[in-house]
mmCIF file of C-alpha atoms and ligand atoms in Angstrom:
data_model
loop_
_atom_site.group_PDB
_atom_site.id
_atom_site.type_symbol
_atom_site.label_atom_id
_atom_site.label_comp_id
_atom_site.label_asym_id
_atom_site.label_seq_id
_atom_site.Cartn_x
_atom_site.Cartn_y
_atom_site.Cartn_z
ATOM 1 C CA MET A 6 -5.068 -0.797 -18.671
ATOM 2 C CA ILE A 7 -5.826 -3.141 -16.091
ATOM 3 C CA VAL A 8 -5.382 -1.998 -12.648
ATOM 4 C CA VAL A 9 -4.648 -4.539 -9.988
ATOM 5 C CA GLY A 10 -4.863 -3.494 -6.293
ATOM 6 C CA LEU A 11 -2.245 -5.425 -3.994
ATOM 7 C CA THR A 12 -3.188 -4.807 -0.308
ATOM 8 C CA GLY A 13 -2.719 -6.418 3.012
ATOM 9 C CA GLY A 14 -2.124 -5.243 6.521
ATOM 10 C CA ILE A 15 1.215 -4.191 8.065
ATOM 11 C CA GLY A 16 4.225 -6.101 7.287
ATOM 12 C CA SER A 17 1.908 -8.457 5.258
ATOM 13 C CA GLY A 18 4.761 -8.648 2.426
ATOM 14 C CA LYS A 19 3.125 -6.153 0.034
ATOM 15 C CA THR A 20 6.377 -4.611 -0.964
ATOM 16 C CA THR A 21 8.104 -7.998 -1.188
ATOM 17 C CA ALA A 22 5.595 -9.279 -3.483
ATOM 18 C CA ALA A 23 5.148 -6.269 -5.332
ATOM 19 C CA LYS A 24 8.819 -6.494 -6.497
ATOM 20 C CA LEU A 25 8.315 -10.185 -7.569
ATOM 21 C CA PHE A 26 5.625 -8.630 -10.027
ATOM 22 C CA ARG A 27 8.201 -6.342 -11.057
ATOM 23 C CA SER A 28 10.542 -9.111 -11.927
ATOM 24 C CA PHE A 29 8.076 -10.447 -14.347
ATOM 25 C CA ASN A 30 8.182 -6.863 -15.865
ATOM 26 C CA ILE A 31 4.902 -5.582 -14.739
ATOM 27 C CA PRO A 32 5.262 -2.026 -13.593
ATOM 28 C CA ILE A 33 4.378 -1.284 -9.651
ATOM 29 C CA TYR A 34 3.117 1.867 -8.290
ATOM 30 C CA ILE A 35 3.743 1.780 -4.464
ATOM 31 C CA ALA A 36 1.373 4.173 -3.077
ATOM 32 C CA ASP A 37 3.037 4.826 0.164
ATOM 33 C CA VAL A 38 6.413 5.208 -1.250
ATOM 34 C CA GLU A 39 4.724 7.982 -3.630
ATOM 35 C CA ALA A 40 2.787 9.864 -1.058
ATOM 36 C CA LYS A 41 6.089 10.074 1.155
ATOM 37 C CA LEU A 42 7.666 12.011 -1.880
ATOM 38 C CA LEU A 43 4.687 14.005 -2.792
ATOM 39 C CA MET A 44 4.617 15.020 0.857
ATOM 40 C CA ASN A 45 7.838 16.455 0.563
ATOM 41 C CA THR A 46 7.962 17.760 -3.060
ATOM 42 C CA SER A 47 3.951 19.218 -3.452
ATOM 43 C CA LYS A 48 3.726 22.675 -2.555
ATOM 44 C CA GLY A 49 -0.137 22.273 -2.188
ATOM 45 C CA ILE A 50 0.175 19.321 0.162
ATOM 46 C CA LYS A 51 2.488 21.196 2.205
ATOM 47 C CA GLN A 52 0.351 24.206 2.605
ATOM 48 C CA GLU A 53 -2.445 22.010 3.378
ATOM 49 C CA LEU A 54 -0.405 19.904 6.087
ATOM 50 C CA ILE A 55 0.994 23.251 7.863
ATOM 51 C CA ALA A 56 -2.686 24.394 8.144
ATOM 52 C CA LEU A 57 -3.658 21.349 9.492
ATOM 53 C CA PHE A 58 -0.646 20.666 12.054
ATOM 54 C CA GLY A 59 1.133 24.048 12.117
ATOM 55 C CA GLU A 60 4.538 25.173 11.013
ATOM 56 C CA GLU A 61 6.214 22.130 12.986
ATOM 57 C CA ALA A 62 4.736 20.021 10.496
ATOM 58 C CA TYR A 63 7.822 20.447 8.077
ATOM 59 C CA LEU A 64 11.582 21.084 9.289
ATOM 60 C CA LYS A 65 13.150 23.157 6.529
ATOM 61 C CA ASP A 66 11.513 21.220 3.051
ATOM 62 C CA GLU A 67 11.170 17.947 4.942
ATOM 63 C CA LEU A 68 8.253 16.393 6.394
ATOM 64 C CA ASN A 69 8.458 16.417 10.019
ATOM 65 C CA ARG A 70 7.388 12.333 10.489
ATOM 66 C CA PRO A 71 8.044 11.870 14.380
ATOM 67 C CA PHE A 72 5.913 15.240 15.063
ATOM 68 C CA ILE A 73 3.176 14.213 12.536
ATOM 69 C CA ALA A 74 3.418 10.295 13.642
ATOM 70 C CA ASP A 75 2.790 11.454 17.296
ATOM 71 C CA LYS A 76 -0.350 13.534 16.083
ATOM 72 C CA ILE A 77 -1.912 10.835 14.484
ATOM 73 C CA PHE A 78 -1.086 8.082 16.870
ATOM 74 C CA ASN A 79 -3.001 10.262 19.406
ATOM 75 C CA ASP A 80 -5.910 11.555 17.381
ATOM 76 C CA LYS A 81 -7.468 9.261 14.602
ATOM 77 C CA VAL A 82 -9.184 12.469 13.422
ATOM 78 C CA TYR A 83 -5.568 14.021 12.517
ATOM 79 C CA LEU A 84 -4.826 10.764 10.075
ATOM 80 C CA ASP A 85 -8.369 10.998 8.522
ATOM 81 C CA LYS A 86 -7.732 14.546 7.745
ATOM 82 C CA MET A 87 -4.201 13.964 6.644
ATOM 83 C CA ASN A 88 -5.603 11.560 4.340
ATOM 84 C CA ALA A 89 -8.201 13.444 2.812
ATOM 85 C CA ILE A 90 -5.090 15.899 1.908
ATOM 86 C CA VAL A 91 -2.869 13.313 1.164
ATOM 87 C CA HIS A 92 -4.970 10.883 -1.141
ATOM 88 C CA PRO A 93 -6.424 12.870 -3.973
ATOM 89 C CA LYS A 94 -3.175 13.942 -4.591
ATOM 90 C CA VAL A 95 -1.536 10.680 -5.114
ATOM 91 C CA GLY A 96 -4.682 9.349 -6.625
ATOM 92 C CA ALA A 97 -3.987 12.180 -9.521
ATOM 93 C CA HIS A 98 -0.103 11.074 -9.508
ATOM 94 C CA PHE A 99 -1.178 7.685 -10.180
ATOM 95 C CA LYS A 100 -3.544 8.324 -12.982
ATOM 96 C CA GLN A 101 -0.465 10.404 -14.800
ATOM 97 C CA TRP A 102 1.904 7.653 -14.014
ATOM 98 C CA LEU A 103 -0.572 5.349 -15.682
ATOM 99 C CA GLU A 104 -0.797 6.779 -18.642
ATOM 100 C CA ARG A 105 2.828 6.144 -19.230
ATOM 101 C CA GLN A 106 2.867 2.836 -18.680
ATOM 102 C CA ASN A 107 2.849 -0.211 -21.504
ATOM 103 C CA SER A 108 2.111 -3.179 -20.096
ATOM 104 C CA PRO A 109 -1.070 -5.606 -19.771
ATOM 105 C CA TYR A 110 -1.662 -4.617 -16.394
ATOM 106 C CA VAL A 111 0.094 -2.924 -13.618
ATOM 107 C CA ILE A 112 0.094 -3.585 -9.755
ATOM 108 C CA LYS A 113 -0.780 -0.671 -7.147
ATOM 109 C CA GLU A 114 0.261 -1.788 -3.997
ATOM 110 C CA VAL A 115 -2.034 -0.046 -1.203
ATOM 111 C CA ALA A 116 -2.323 -0.658 2.303
ATOM 112 C CA ILE A 117 -6.177 0.287 2.549
ATOM 113 C CA ILE A 118 -8.341 -0.749 -0.084
ATOM 114 C CA PHE A 119 -11.464 -2.213 1.588
ATOM 115 C CA GLU A 120 -11.593 -0.249 4.722
ATOM 116 C CA HIS A 121 -11.918 3.023 2.455
ATOM 117 C CA GLU A 122 -14.509 1.133 0.052
ATOM 118 C CA GLN A 123 -12.125 1.799 -2.623
ATOM 119 C CA GLN A 124 -12.598 -1.444 -4.225
ATOM 120 C CA SER A 125 -14.617 0.155 -7.641
ATOM 121 C CA GLN A 126 -10.974 1.548 -8.303
ATOM 122 C CA TYR A 127 -9.405 -1.679 -9.429
ATOM 123 C CA ASP A 128 -10.105 -4.170 -11.811
ATOM 124 C CA LEU A 129 -8.932 -7.169 -10.041
ATOM 125 C CA ILE A 130 -7.654 -7.390 -6.148
ATOM 126 C CA ILE A 131 -4.881 -9.447 -4.691
ATOM 127 C CA SER A 132 -4.646 -9.668 -0.780
ATOM 128 C CA ILE A 133 -1.613 -10.767 1.125
ATOM 129 C CA ILE A 134 -2.224 -12.482 4.227
ATOM 130 C CA ALA A 135 0.171 -13.715 7.033
ATOM 131 C CA ASP A 136 0.054 -14.808 10.521
ATOM 132 C CA LYS A 137 -0.304 -11.909 12.929
ATOM 133 C CA ASP A 138 2.647 -12.741 15.118
ATOM 134 C CA LYS A 139 4.989 -13.339 11.955
ATOM 135 C CA ARG A 140 4.047 -9.800 10.691
ATOM 136 C CA LEU A 141 4.648 -8.212 13.745
ATOM 137 C CA GLN A 142 8.171 -9.829 14.094
ATOM 138 C CA ARG A 143 8.910 -8.832 10.998
ATOM 139 C CA VAL A 144 7.775 -5.272 11.029
ATOM 140 C CA LEU A 145 9.928 -4.991 14.750
ATOM 141 C CA ALA A 146 13.169 -6.209 12.714
ATOM 142 C CA ARG A 147 12.593 -3.831 9.989
ATOM 143 C CA ASP A 148 11.365 -0.550 11.784
ATOM 144 C CA LYS A 149 12.260 1.085 14.899
ATOM 145 C CA SER A 150 8.681 0.622 16.264
ATOM 146 C CA THR A 151 7.114 -0.928 19.411
ATOM 147 C CA PRO A 152 4.732 -3.622 19.540
ATOM 148 C CA GLU A 153 2.231 -1.595 20.910
ATOM 149 C CA LYS A 154 2.357 0.602 18.074
ATOM 150 C CA VAL A 155 2.343 -2.239 15.282
ATOM 151 C CA LEU A 156 -0.670 -3.852 17.251
ATOM 152 C CA ALA A 157 -2.496 -0.592 16.991
ATOM 153 C CA ILE A 158 -2.134 -0.375 13.509
ATOM 154 C CA MET A 159 -3.250 -3.651 13.070
ATOM 155 C CA ASN A 160 -6.175 -3.341 14.865
ATOM 156 C CA ASN A 161 -7.361 -0.581 12.928
ATOM 157 C CA GLN A 162 -7.265 -2.510 9.696
ATOM 158 C CA MET A 163 -9.160 -5.279 8.506
ATOM 159 C CA ASN A 164 -8.496 -8.712 9.365
ATOM 160 C CA ASP A 165 -7.163 -11.190 6.729
ATOM 161 C CA ILE A 166 -10.286 -13.520 6.599
ATOM 162 C CA GLU A 167 -12.657 -10.609 5.571
ATOM 163 C CA LYS A 168 -10.336 -9.166 3.138
ATOM 164 C CA ALA A 169 -9.376 -12.637 1.899
ATOM 165 C CA LYS A 170 -13.182 -13.041 0.991
ATOM 166 C CA LEU A 171 -13.240 -9.494 -1.088
ATOM 167 C CA SER A 172 -10.416 -10.597 -3.038
ATOM 168 C CA ASP A 173 -10.099 -12.069 -6.521
ATOM 169 C CA PHE A 174 -6.472 -13.569 -5.475
ATOM 170 C CA VAL A 175 -4.864 -14.326 -1.828
ATOM 171 C CA ILE A 176 -1.136 -14.425 -1.353
ATOM 172 C CA VAL A 177 -0.415 -16.407 1.876
ATOM 173 C CA ASN A 178 3.002 -15.177 3.198
ATOM 174 C CA ASN A 179 3.983 -16.975 6.088
ATOM 175 C CA ASP A 180 6.757 -18.776 4.321
ATOM 176 C CA LYS A 181 9.329 -16.997 1.664
ATOM 177 C CA SER A 182 10.063 -20.163 0.029
ATOM 178 C CA THR A 183 6.356 -20.274 -1.868
ATOM 179 C CA LEU A 184 6.101 -16.831 -2.106
ATOM 180 C CA GLU A 185 7.733 -16.408 -5.952
ATOM 181 C CA TYR A 186 5.569 -19.498 -6.957
ATOM 182 C CA GLN A 187 2.431 -17.719 -5.623
ATOM 183 C CA VAL A 188 3.099 -14.504 -7.236
ATOM 184 C CA ARG A 189 3.589 -16.365 -10.646
ATOM 185 C CA LYS A 190 0.698 -18.369 -10.830
ATOM 186 C CA ILE A 191 -1.630 -15.402 -10.048
ATOM 187 C CA HIS A 192 0.446 -13.224 -12.677
ATOM 188 C CA GLU A 193 -0.505 -16.144 -15.323
ATOM 189 C CA SER A 194 -4.057 -16.159 -14.170
ATOM 190 C CA ILE A 195 -4.189 -12.144 -14.542
ATOM 191 C CA LEU A 196 -2.748 -12.689 -18.096
ATOM 192 C CA LYS A 197 -5.272 -15.526 -18.876
ATOM 193 C CA HIS A 198 -8.017 -13.198 -17.625
ATOM 194 C CA ILE A 199 -7.155 -10.184 -20.025
ATOM 195 C CA LYS A 200 -6.654 -12.719 -22.867
ATOM 196 C CA ASN A 201 -10.305 -13.957 -22.107
ATOM 197 C CA SER A 202 -11.853 -10.808 -21.790
ATOM 198 C CA THR A 203 -10.462 -9.408 -24.703
ATOM 199 C CA ILE A 204 -11.402 -12.323 -27.084
HETATM 200 P P1 ATP B 19 3.726 -2.417 5.418
HETATM 201 O O1 ATP B 19 2.645 -2.300 5.536
HETATM 202 O O2 ATP B 19 4.381 -1.971 6.637
HETATM 203 O O3 ATP B 19 4.308 -1.546 4.417
HETATM 204 P P2 ATP B 19 4.442 -4.762 3.662
HETATM 205 O O4 ATP B 19 3.187 -5.166 3.709
HETATM 206 O O5 ATP B 19 4.845 -4.041 2.348
HETATM 207 O O6 ATP B 19 4.668 -3.868 4.823
HETATM 208 P P3 ATP B 19 7.135 -5.703 3.520
HETATM 209 O O7 ATP B 19 7.705 -4.445 3.805
HETATM 210 O O8 ATP B 19 7.262 -6.356 1.930
HETATM 211 O O9 ATP B 19 5.608 -5.843 3.944
HETATM 212 O O10 ATP B 19 7.672 -6.968 4.433
HETATM 213 C C1 ATP B 19 7.673 -6.797 5.956
HETATM 214 C C2 ATP B 19 8.872 -7.178 6.429
HETATM 215 O O11 ATP B 19 8.949 -8.620 6.329
HETATM 216 C C3 ATP B 19 9.996 -6.897 5.419
HETATM 217 O O12 ATP B 19 11.407 -6.686 6.447
HETATM 218 C C4 ATP B 19 10.542 -7.909 4.395
HETATM 219 O O13 ATP B 19 11.728 -8.505 3.765
HETATM 220 C C5 ATP B 19 10.187 -9.025 5.424
HETATM 221 N N1 ATP B 19 9.423 -10.286 4.444
HETATM 222 C C6 ATP B 19 8.293 -10.511 3.701
HETATM 223 N N2 ATP B 19 7.956 -11.876 3.616
HETATM 224 C C7 ATP B 19 8.711 -12.438 4.197
HETATM 225 C C8 ATP B 19 8.504 -13.770 4.555
HETATM 226 N N3 ATP B 19 7.960 -14.676 3.914
HETATM 227 N N4 ATP B 19 9.218 -14.295 5.267
HETATM 228 C C9 ATP B 19 10.303 -13.440 6.048
HETATM 229 N N5 ATP B 19 10.231 -12.248 6.051
HETATM 230 C C10 ATP B 19 9.501 -11.513 5.054
#
């Protein structure tokens, strides 16, 4: 099964684009959504996060998001440690999910691929890019956040030009009217690529 990574900075439109791939019957796995679910359901993750952050990491059985967000925002070491706990579990969960799919390829949406040098986990990579000011406005309209927080996340991510250079396909998402067309073209190219590489 061909695994296509779909990546991009905060607010670039990854999930919006992933849903368009789904409309072409391509299975999509949204790593961030699955990670959030696993943090509430996996006993192993819960134990390790409590060991890292203390009992306050969970309120009853739910991850205490504001508490964790605050810790991570103020100390990047916490973010790295949390990722080291959660990412392998999401990776294992993705493998199980992949075995159940029956499709020429799947899309795995993940915010960070190049920053963690994980390109080798994908057969092809699509980067979605958009102007920073548009991304900022979109995230602020979607989330309860502040410009400072969104900009801090953006500045921790690789810039769009570098990402585009390392990708097989690039979607420019400044304007919603062209998004579906771009996704369709990439979908067709991926199907062609798969056909050509199996002849
Ligand atoms: P994150 O990295 O924060 O998870 P994302 O890359 O998955 O974000 P989306 O959630 O798809 O991005 O998009 C961010 C917001 O911008 C959403 O509210 C979405 O509806 C909106 N959006 C996406 N693309 C466009 C566009 N071309 N024009 C206007 N709004 C858009």
